[in-house]
Amino acid sequence: MTDAAELQARTRALLAAHPPATTDRTEFLRARFDAGLAWVHYPAGLGGLDAPRALQAVVDAELAAAGAQDNDPRRIGIGLGMAAPTLLAYGSDEVKSRFLKPLWTGEEVWCQLFSEPGAGSDLAALGTRAVRDEATGDWIVDGQKVWTSSAHTARWAILIARTDPEQPKHRGITYFVCDMTDPGVEVRPLRQITGEAEFNEVFLTGVRIPDAHRLGEVGDGWRVAQTTLMNERVSIGGARIPREGGMIGKAAGVWRDRPDLRTHALHRRLLDLWVDAEVARLTGERLRQQLVAGQPGPEGSAMKLGFARLNQAISGLEVELLADEGLLYGDWTMVRPDLVDFTGRDAGYRYLRSKGNSIEGGTTEVLLNIVAERVLGLPPEPRNDKDVPWKDLAR
Amino acid sequence: MTRQPDLLYSDTEDDLRAAVRSLLADRADPQAVLGRIEEPSPYLPGLWEALAGGIGAAGLLVPEKLGGQGASHREAAVVLEELGRAVTPAPYLTSSVVATETLLALAADSGPAADLLAALASGERVAVLALPFSTAPRKPGDPERRVPAVADAVAADVLLVPRPDGLYAVDAADAAVTRQSSLDLTRPLAVVDTRDATGVRLAGTEAGRAAVRRGLLAGAGLLASEQLGLAEWCLEETVRHTKERYQFNRPVGSFQALKHRMAHLWLDVVGARAAARAAADALAAGAIDAELTVSVAQAYCSGVAVRAAEECVQLHGGIGMTWEHPAHLALKRAKADQLALGSTGHHQDTIATLTDLPSPS
């Protein structure tokens, strides 16, 4: 069993062999992966040491103190948070050793080809087809995906596609790893409400995927996708933020700096939201403590729902608070950013971008149903799509 | 750097919760509480002795050398969660928290204050602070000799009376305590008149005022846990009811309009738990930001408890409007608690001051 002292010693050995100040970032990250200090709870040989997940903090603290560069987790969040746990759970040995290292070092960026124009909240209704080429065993994929962040920088994608339209919608899906450099893959920027194109549309035309890049059994893709989606929720709440660390800090800063803009009505709303933001911070801290103590609770869903509402309310207040300045907007130029930067932009951007927080990663309405049914145990909605073949569903 | 509070429950706290919950299930179930609320005293016979003395809950905040359990606000908060769940008529918040903490602030190792603490810790005697229940920690105001809306005064043996020249302990038998008809039937209010009573002087003016503020601060902080427990009960009962109640050939809990309301309430309760735990932990640790953390908990949990009780009444339908169903006990307690120990507005004003977010000049 690997303990904290041993991890500390291993980390120090890594730092001694590869001093961060004089070592190339990628080279350092590769060495860290090989030392099993990338994600300590992963298996040995795959970036980890089979150690308790909580002990990652020991490694991270040592590395931060030594000024070592990280793998920029925000930029490769889909790979780290969603692709990696799924590859680990369902990939063959070859697949795991081929993909996990460059994924973790950030040398290969991943994206997620799940949502479609007709399958957002109802993800299992997806219509992208994967048909087996009986001669080679490869799969031929045709269809369209949407809301794909990082598609324009990604080397690989996790993909779900329909392999049996005769089955009810949850049963005819299969899960693949898709090569984004394949000639059949076309990525088009999707310009959004903010003016920029943070997401993409992805068109798949005759894309050939070898059967070795299938994760899980044929027709079992929905279950595999649950691993991906569950890990998406678990990854929330990991980071500690200080008081006023989120958007509320921006609004509070404007209030302090600009006494001329203060009104009583805005004051009341600001204090309401300050309290809500502080409670959300404490809720996140409690969730983090539960995870560390090995008692994960369902509070992750609360975090996602709460942050969406808060971000929208606070950024709306900030635009109003700014009065004449709130009438302005920084820049409408169409750009394709690598990541969402909420606090580095102006209030108008925050207001518009935060509208997506209650839609992306599961709409608030769908997540409320999930909370009601899975957390509170309330009876399910009556459904008329469960036992009907996908091809017979209304679309 | 913000201090990181411990927001979980320890094994000891879980054991204490189990003991209190089991006692209340035995001795203070909703029917028992409902059966007493129109009696001259709503307090259940024998319950206080079992809770305060038997389980030792009354002395949690009191050090062992003064006759208490030497525990902390974290444990007392767990007791209050359970008392809130059951809307128990017991002078716990008023005597074992507010009055006890006021006396503890005097830091007396012997003499009348220490003797009284020991008697409160064992549950032998009950003391309440002779101030209106709505008094906020920051602004106790000028004490009057005739004080309305004193919570649990009818159960008190001793009244802690702030006077211009200091803090006094007055024997309740020497004072005029007149019960008022209160919104919350389980925590009766009374007018307390101590004009004709002398009492024992426990502290001078400044020390007395500081002690009262500390008592009120602890009370406000731990009231959040009572509100959390109450909100949790309301949510659980509402979920249970809507799973069992059929209308339109379906359990009403399967309708999305109702499910979303209960899911929203769950989100509120999750937040209330973090806020209430943070307040209890900050009080226990004597944290530098305890006053802010208490006001955040109060500003948040008051609203959650009221919302939970209001939803409980509404989603129970007609049953929720009846005297026989305990939902109204929770609603009355929640609404009264919203005003207790400082309204939401009072606590928001405190937050504005402490965080440098001043109101418009």
CSV table of C-alpha atoms in Angstrom, one decimal, chain B:
chain,number,residue,atom,x,y,z
B,1,MET,CA,-6.5,32.7,3.2
B,2,THR,CA,-10.0,31.7,4.2
B,3,ARG,CA,-10.1,29.2,7.1
B,4,GLN,CA,-11.3,25.8,6.0
B,5,PRO,CA,-14.0,24.7,8.4
B,6,ASP,CA,-14.7,21.0,9.1
B,7,LEU,CA,-18.1,20.5,7.6
B,8,LEU,CA,-18.6,16.8,8.1
B,9,TYR,CA,-20.1,15.0,11.1
B,10,SER,CA,-17.8,13.0,13.4
B,11,ASP,CA,-18.7,9.5,14.6
B,12,THR,CA,-19.4,10.9,18.1
B,13,GLU,CA,-21.8,13.4,16.6
B,14,ASP,CA,-23.6,10.7,14.7
B,15,ASP,CA,-23.9,8.7,17.9
B,16,LEU,CA,-25.3,11.7,19.7
B,17,ARG,CA,-27.8,12.3,16.9
B,18,ALA,CA,-29.0,8.7,17.1
B,19,ALA,CA,-29.5,8.9,20.9
B,20,VAL,CA,-31.5,12.2,20.6
B,21,ARG,CA,-33.5,11.0,17.6
B,22,SER,CA,-34.5,7.8,19.4
B,23,LEU,CA,-35.5,9.6,22.6
B,24,LEU,CA,-37.6,12.0,20.6
B,25,ALA,CA,-39.2,9.2,18.6
B,26,ASP,CA,-40.2,7.5,21.9
B,27,ARG,CA,-41.3,10.5,23.9
B,28,ALA,CA,-42.0,13.4,21.5
B,29,ASP,CA,-43.5,12.1,18.3
B,30,PRO,CA,-45.8,14.5,16.4
B,31,GLN,CA,-48.9,13.2,18.1
B,32,ALA,CA,-47.5,13.8,21.5
B,33,VAL,CA,-46.4,17.3,20.6
B,34,LEU,CA,-49.8,18.0,19.0
B,35,GLY,CA,-51.5,16.8,22.1
B,36,ARG,CA,-49.8,19.3,24.4
B,37,ILE,CA,-49.8,22.5,22.4
B,38,GLU,CA,-53.0,23.8,23.9
B,39,GLU,CA,-52.2,22.9,27.4
B,40,PRO,CA,-50.9,25.6,29.8
B,41,SER,CA,-47.4,24.2,29.1
B,42,PRO,CA,-46.5,22.6,25.8
B,43,TYR,CA,-43.4,20.9,27.4
B,44,LEU,CA,-43.7,17.1,27.5
B,45,PRO,CA,-43.5,15.6,31.0
B,46,GLY,CA,-40.1,13.9,31.6
B,47,LEU,CA,-38.7,14.8,28.2
B,48,TRP,CA,-36.4,17.6,29.5
B,49,GLU,CA,-35.0,15.4,32.3
B,50,ALA,CA,-34.2,12.6,29.7
B,51,LEU,CA,-32.7,15.0,27.2
B,52,ALA,CA,-30.8,17.3,29.4
B,53,GLY,CA,-29.8,15.0,32.2
B,54,GLY,CA,-30.1,11.5,30.7
B,55,ILE,CA,-28.4,12.1,27.5
B,56,GLY,CA,-26.4,15.0,28.9
B,57,ALA,CA,-27.3,17.3,26.1
B,58,ALA,CA,-27.8,20.4,28.3
B,59,GLY,CA,-24.2,20.5,29.3
B,60,LEU,CA,-22.5,20.1,25.9
B,61,LEU,CA,-21.1,23.6,25.8
B,62,VAL,CA,-20.0,23.6,29.5
B,63,PRO,CA,-16.5,22.5,30.4
B,64,GLU,CA,-16.2,19.4,32.6
B,65,LYS,CA,-14.7,21.2,35.5
B,66,LEU,CA,-17.9,23.3,35.6
B,67,GLY,CA,-20.1,20.3,35.6
B,68,GLY,CA,-20.7,19.9,31.8
B,69,GLN,CA,-19.8,17.5,29.0
B,70,GLY,CA,-16.9,19.6,27.7
B,71,ALA,CA,-18.1,19.2,24.1
B,72,SER,CA,-18.7,22.0,21.7
B,73,HIS,CA,-21.1,24.0,19.4
B,74,ARG,CA,-20.7,21.2,16.8
B,75,GLU,CA,-22.4,18.7,19.1
B,76,ALA,CA,-25.0,21.1,20.4
B,77,ALA,CA,-25.8,21.9,16.7
B,78,VAL,CA,-26.5,18.2,16.1
B,79,VAL,CA,-28.9,18.2,19.1
B,80,LEU,CA,-30.7,21.2,17.6
B,81,GLU,CA,-31.0,19.6,14.2
B,82,GLU,CA,-32.9,16.8,15.9
B,83,LEU,CA,-35.0,19.1,18.0
B,84,GLY,CA,-35.8,21.1,14.8
B,85,ARG,CA,-36.8,17.9,12.9
B,86,ALA,CA,-39.3,17.1,15.6
B,87,VAL,CA,-40.3,20.7,16.4
B,88,THR,CA,-39.7,19.7,20.0
B,89,PRO,CA,-41.0,21.9,22.8
B,90,ALA,CA,-37.9,22.2,24.9
B,91,PRO,CA,-36.0,25.2,26.2
B,92,TYR,CA,-32.7,23.9,24.7
B,93,LEU,CA,-31.8,26.8,22.4
B,94,THR,CA,-32.8,29.4,25.0
B,95,SER,CA,-31.3,27.8,28.1
B,96,SER,CA,-28.6,25.3,27.0
B,97,VAL,CA,-27.2,27.6,24.3
B,98,VAL,CA,-28.1,31.3,24.7
B,99,ALA,CA,-28.2,31.5,28.5
B,100,THR,CA,-25.3,29.0,29.0
B,101,GLU,CA,-23.1,30.8,26.5
B,102,THR,CA,-23.9,34.1,28.1
B,103,LEU,CA,-22.7,32.8,31.5
B,104,LEU,CA,-19.7,31.1,29.9
B,105,ALA,CA,-18.6,34.5,28.6
B,106,LEU,CA,-18.3,35.7,32.2
B,107,ALA,CA,-15.4,33.2,32.7
B,108,ALA,CA,-16.3,32.6,36.3
B,109,ASP,CA,-14.7,29.5,38.0
B,110,SER,CA,-16.7,29.9,41.2
B,111,GLY,CA,-19.6,32.0,42.6
B,112,PRO,CA,-23.2,32.5,41.4
B,113,ALA,CA,-22.5,32.4,37.7
B,114,ALA,CA,-20.5,29.1,37.9
B,115,ASP,CA,-23.1,27.6,40.2
B,116,LEU,CA,-25.8,28.5,37.8
B,117,LEU,CA,-23.9,27.1,34.9
B,118,ALA,CA,-23.5,23.7,36.7
B,119,ALA,CA,-27.3,23.7,37.4
B,120,LEU,CA,-28.0,24.5,33.7
B,121,ALA,CA,-25.5,21.9,32.5
B,122,SER,CA,-27.2,19.1,34.5
B,123,GLY,CA,-30.6,20.2,33.3
B,124,GLU,CA,-31.7,20.7,36.9
B,125,ARG,CA,-32.5,24.4,36.3
B,126,VAL,CA,-33.5,26.3,33.2
B,127,ALA,CA,-32.5,29.9,32.5
B,128,VAL,CA,-33.4,32.3,29.8
B,129,LEU,CA,-32.1,35.7,28.7
B,130,ALA,CA,-34.8,38.3,29.4
B,131,LEU,CA,-34.7,39.9,25.9
B,132,PRO,CA,-37.2,39.7,23.1
B,133,PHE,CA,-36.6,36.5,21.0
B,134,SER,CA,-36.1,38.7,17.9
B,135,THR,CA,-33.0,40.4,19.4
B,136,ALA,CA,-30.1,40.4,17.0
B,137,PRO,CA,-26.5,39.7,18.3
B,138,ARG,CA,-25.1,43.0,17.0
B,139,LYS,CA,-27.9,45.2,18.4
B,140,PRO,CA,-29.2,43.9,21.7
B,141,GLY,CA,-30.6,47.4,22.3
B,142,ASP,CA,-31.4,49.1,25.6
B,143,PRO,CA,-32.8,46.6,28.1
B,144,GLU,CA,-36.2,47.4,29.5
B,145,ARG,CA,-37.6,46.2,32.8
B,146,ARG,CA,-40.8,44.9,31.2
B,147,VAL,CA,-39.7,42.7,28.2
B,148,PRO,CA,-42.2,41.2,25.8
B,149,ALA,CA,-41.8,38.0,23.7
B,150,VAL,CA,-39.2,36.3,25.9
B,151,ALA,CA,-39.0,32.7,24.6
B,152,ASP,CA,-39.3,29.8,27.0
B,153,ALA,CA,-39.6,32.2,30.0
B,154,VAL,CA,-42.6,30.1,31.2
B,155,ALA,CA,-40.2,27.2,31.6
B,156,ALA,CA,-37.4,29.2,33.3
B,157,ASP,CA,-36.3,29.0,36.9
B,158,VAL,CA,-33.9,31.8,36.4
B,159,LEU,CA,-34.0,34.9,34.3
B,160,LEU,CA,-30.8,36.6,33.0
B,161,VAL,CA,-31.6,40.3,33.1
B,162,PRO,CA,-29.4,42.9,31.4
B,163,ARG,CA,-29.7,46.2,33.3
B,164,PRO,CA,-27.9,49.5,32.7
B,165,ASP,CA,-25.5,48.7,35.6
B,166,GLY,CA,-24.8,45.1,34.7
B,167,LEU,CA,-26.1,41.6,34.1
B,168,TYR,CA,-28.4,40.1,36.8
B,169,ALA,CA,-29.7,36.6,37.7
B,170,VAL,CA,-33.3,36.9,38.9
B,171,ASP,CA,-35.2,34.1,40.4
B,172,ALA,CA,-38.2,33.5,38.1
B,173,ALA,CA,-40.5,33.3,41.2
B,174,ASP,CA,-39.6,36.9,42.0
B,175,ALA,CA,-40.6,38.2,38.6
B,176,ALA,CA,-44.0,38.5,36.8
B,177,VAL,CA,-44.0,36.1,33.9
B,178,THR,CA,-47.2,36.4,31.8
B,179,ARG,CA,-47.6,34.0,28.9
B,180,GLN,CA,-48.5,35.5,25.5
B,181,SER,CA,-50.3,33.7,22.7
B,182,SER,CA,-47.5,33.0,20.3
B,183,LEU,CA,-47.3,32.1,16.6
B,184,ASP,CA,-45.0,29.2,17.4
B,185,LEU,CA,-47.1,27.0,19.8
B,186,THR,CA,-44.1,24.9,20.7
B,187,ARG,CA,-41.9,27.7,21.9
B,188,PRO,CA,-44.1,29.9,24.1
B,189,LEU,CA,-43.5,33.6,24.6
B,190,ALA,CA,-44.1,35.6,27.7
B,191,VAL,CA,-43.9,39.1,29.0
B,192,VAL,CA,-41.3,39.2,31.7
B,193,ASP,CA,-41.4,42.0,34.3
B,194,THR,CA,-38.5,42.2,36.8
B,195,ARG,CA,-39.2,45.7,38.2
B,196,ASP,CA,-40.0,44.3,41.6
B,197,ALA,CA,-37.1,41.8,41.7
B,198,THR,CA,-33.6,42.5,42.8
B,199,GLY,CA,-31.6,39.4,41.8
B,200,VAL,CA,-27.9,38.7,42.0
B,201,ARG,CA,-25.5,40.9,40.0
B,202,LEU,CA,-23.3,38.6,37.8
B,203,ALA,CA,-21.3,41.1,35.9
B,204,GLY,CA,-20.8,44.9,35.3
B,205,THR,CA,-22.1,46.8,32.4
B,206,GLU,CA,-19.5,46.2,29.8
B,207,ALA,CA,-18.7,42.6,30.7
B,208,GLY,CA,-22.5,41.9,30.9
B,209,ARG,CA,-23.1,43.4,27.4
B,210,ALA,CA,-20.3,41.5,25.8
B,211,ALA,CA,-21.6,38.3,27.4
B,212,VAL,CA,-25.1,38.9,26.1
B,213,ARG,CA,-23.8,39.5,22.6
B,214,ARG,CA,-21.8,36.3,22.8
B,215,GLY,CA,-24.9,34.4,24.0
B,216,LEU,CA,-27.0,35.8,21.2
B,217,LEU,CA,-24.3,35.1,18.6
B,218,ALA,CA,-24.1,31.4,19.7
B,219,GLY,CA,-27.9,31.3,19.6
B,220,ALA,CA,-28.1,32.7,16.1
B,221,GLY,CA,-25.4,30.4,14.8
B,222,LEU,CA,-27.0,27.2,16.3
B,223,LEU,CA,-30.5,28.3,15.4
B,224,ALA,CA,-29.4,27.6,11.8
B,225,SER,CA,-29.0,23.9,12.7
B,226,GLU,CA,-32.5,23.8,14.2
B,227,GLN,CA,-33.7,25.4,10.9
B,228,LEU,CA,-31.8,22.8,8.9
B,229,GLY,CA,-33.3,19.9,10.8
B,230,LEU,CA,-36.8,21.4,10.4
B,231,ALA,CA,-36.3,21.9,6.6
B,232,GLU,CA,-35.0,18.4,6.2
B,233,TRP,CA,-38.0,16.9,8.0
B,234,CYS,CA,-40.4,19.0,5.8
B,235,LEU,CA,-38.7,17.7,2.6
B,236,GLU,CA,-38.7,14.1,3.7
B,237,GLU,CA,-42.3,14.1,4.8
B,238,THR,CA,-43.3,15.9,1.5
B,239,VAL,CA,-41.4,13.3,-0.6
B,240,ARG,CA,-43.0,10.5,1.4
B,241,HIS,CA,-46.5,11.9,1.1
B,242,THR,CA,-46.2,12.6,-2.7
B,243,LYS,CA,-45.0,9.1,-3.3
B,244,GLU,CA,-48.0,7.6,-1.6
B,245,ARG,CA,-50.7,10.0,-2.6
B,246,TYR,CA,-52.5,9.1,-5.9
B,247,GLN,CA,-54.4,11.6,-8.1
B,248,PHE,CA,-55.1,11.3,-11.8
B,249,ASN,CA,-54.2,7.6,-11.5
B,250,ARG,CA,-50.5,8.4,-10.7
B,251,PRO,CA,-48.6,9.2,-7.5
B,252,VAL,CA,-48.6,13.0,-7.4
B,253,GLY,CA,-44.8,12.9,-6.9
B,254,SER,CA,-44.4,11.7,-10.4
B,255,PHE,CA,-45.6,15.0,-11.8
B,256,GLN,CA,-42.7,17.1,-13.0
B,257,ALA,CA,-44.2,20.3,-11.6
B,258,LEU,CA,-44.0,18.8,-8.1
B,259,LYS,CA,-40.7,17.0,-8.6
B,260,HIS,CA,-38.9,20.2,-9.6
B,261,ARG,CA,-40.2,21.9,-6.5
B,262,MET,CA,-38.9,19.2,-4.2
B,263,ALA,CA,-35.6,19.0,-6.1
B,264,HIS,CA,-35.1,22.8,-5.6
B,265,LEU,CA,-35.9,22.3,-1.9
B,266,TRP,CA,-33.2,19.6,-1.7
B,267,LEU,CA,-30.7,22.0,-3.3
B,268,ASP,CA,-31.6,24.5,-0.6
B,269,VAL,CA,-31.2,21.9,2.2
B,270,VAL,CA,-27.8,20.9,0.8
B,271,GLY,CA,-26.7,24.5,1.1
B,272,ALA,CA,-28.3,25.0,4.5
B,273,ARG,CA,-26.3,22.0,5.8
B,274,ALA,CA,-23.0,23.5,4.6
B,275,ALA,CA,-23.9,26.9,6.0
B,276,ALA,CA,-25.2,25.6,9.4
B,277,ARG,CA,-22.2,23.3,9.8
B,278,ALA,CA,-19.8,26.2,9.0
B,279,ALA,CA,-21.5,28.3,11.7
B,280,ALA,CA,-21.3,25.6,14.3
B,281,ASP,CA,-17.7,24.9,13.5
B,282,ALA,CA,-16.7,28.6,13.5
B,283,LEU,CA,-18.3,29.0,16.9
B,284,ALA,CA,-16.6,25.9,18.2
B,285,ALA,CA,-13.2,27.0,16.9
B,286,GLY,CA,-13.7,30.6,18.1
B,287,ALA,CA,-12.8,31.5,14.4
B,288,ILE,CA,-12.0,35.0,13.5
B,289,ASP,CA,-14.8,35.1,11.0
B,290,ALA,CA,-17.4,33.5,13.3
B,291,GLU,CA,-19.7,36.5,13.3
B,292,LEU,CA,-19.7,36.6,9.5
B,293,THR,CA,-20.2,32.8,9.2
B,294,VAL,CA,-23.1,33.0,11.7
B,295,SER,CA,-24.8,35.8,9.8
B,296,VAL,CA,-24.4,33.9,6.5
B,297,ALA,CA,-26.0,30.9,8.1
B,298,GLN,CA,-28.9,32.9,9.5
B,299,ALA,CA,-29.4,34.9,6.3
B,300,TYR,CA,-29.6,31.6,4.4
B,301,CYS,CA,-31.1,29.0,6.6
B,302,SER,CA,-34.1,31.1,7.9
B,303,GLY,CA,-35.4,31.4,4.3
B,304,VAL,CA,-34.8,27.7,3.6
B,305,ALA,CA,-36.7,26.6,6.7
B,306,VAL,CA,-39.7,28.8,5.8
B,307,ARG,CA,-39.7,27.7,2.2
B,308,ALA,CA,-39.5,24.1,3.2
B,309,ALA,CA,-42.4,24.4,5.7
B,310,GLU,CA,-44.5,26.4,3.2
B,311,GLU,CA,-43.9,23.8,0.5
B,312,CYS,CA,-44.7,21.0,3.0
B,313,VAL,CA,-48.1,22.5,3.6
B,314,GLN,CA,-48.8,23.2,0.0
B,315,LEU,CA,-47.7,19.8,-1.4
B,316,HIS,CA,-49.7,18.0,1.3
B,317,GLY,CA,-52.8,19.6,-0.2
B,318,GLY,CA,-55.8,19.8,2.1
B,319,ILE,CA,-54.1,17.5,4.6
B,320,GLY,CA,-51.5,20.2,5.1
B,321,MET,CA,-54.1,22.7,6.3
B,322,THR,CA,-55.4,20.5,9.1
B,323,TRP,CA,-54.7,20.7,12.8
B,324,GLU,CA,-54.2,17.0,13.0
B,325,HIS,CA,-51.2,17.0,10.6
B,326,PRO,CA,-47.9,18.3,12.1
B,327,ALA,CA,-47.0,20.4,9.1
B,328,HIS,CA,-48.4,23.5,10.8
B,329,LEU,CA,-46.2,23.0,13.8
B,330,ALA,CA,-43.2,23.2,11.4
B,331,LEU,CA,-44.6,26.2,9.5
B,332,LYS,CA,-45.2,28.1,12.8
B,333,ARG,CA,-41.8,27.2,14.1
B,334,ALA,CA,-40.1,28.1,10.8
B,335,LYS,CA,-41.8,31.5,10.5
B,336,ALA,CA,-41.0,32.4,14.1
B,337,ASP,CA,-37.4,31.2,13.7
B,338,GLN,CA,-37.0,33.6,10.8
B,339,LEU,CA,-37.4,36.5,13.2
B,340,ALA,CA,-35.6,34.9,16.1
B,341,LEU,CA,-32.2,36.2,17.0
B,342,GLY,CA,-32.1,38.7,14.3
B,343,SER,CA,-34.1,38.8,11.1
B,344,THR,CA,-32.6,38.1,7.7
B,345,GLY,CA,-32.3,41.9,7.1
B,346,HIS,CA,-30.4,42.3,10.4
B,347,HIS,CA,-27.9,39.6,9.4
B,348,GLN,CA,-27.5,41.0,5.9
B,349,ASP,CA,-26.7,44.4,7.4
B,350,THR,CA,-24.0,42.6,9.6
B,351,ILE,CA,-22.6,41.0,6.5
B,352,ALA,CA,-22.5,44.3,4.6
B,353,THR,CA,-20.5,45.8,7.4
B,354,LEU,CA,-18.1,42.9,7.9
B,355,THR,CA,-17.4,42.5,4.1
B,356,ASP,CA,-17.1,46.2,3.3
B,357,LEU,CA,-20.2,46.2,1.0
B,358,PRO,CA,-21.8,49.4,2.5
B,359,SER,CA,-25.3,50.6,1.6
B,360,PRO,CA,-25.6,53.7,-0.6
B,361,SER,CA,-24.8,56.8,1.3
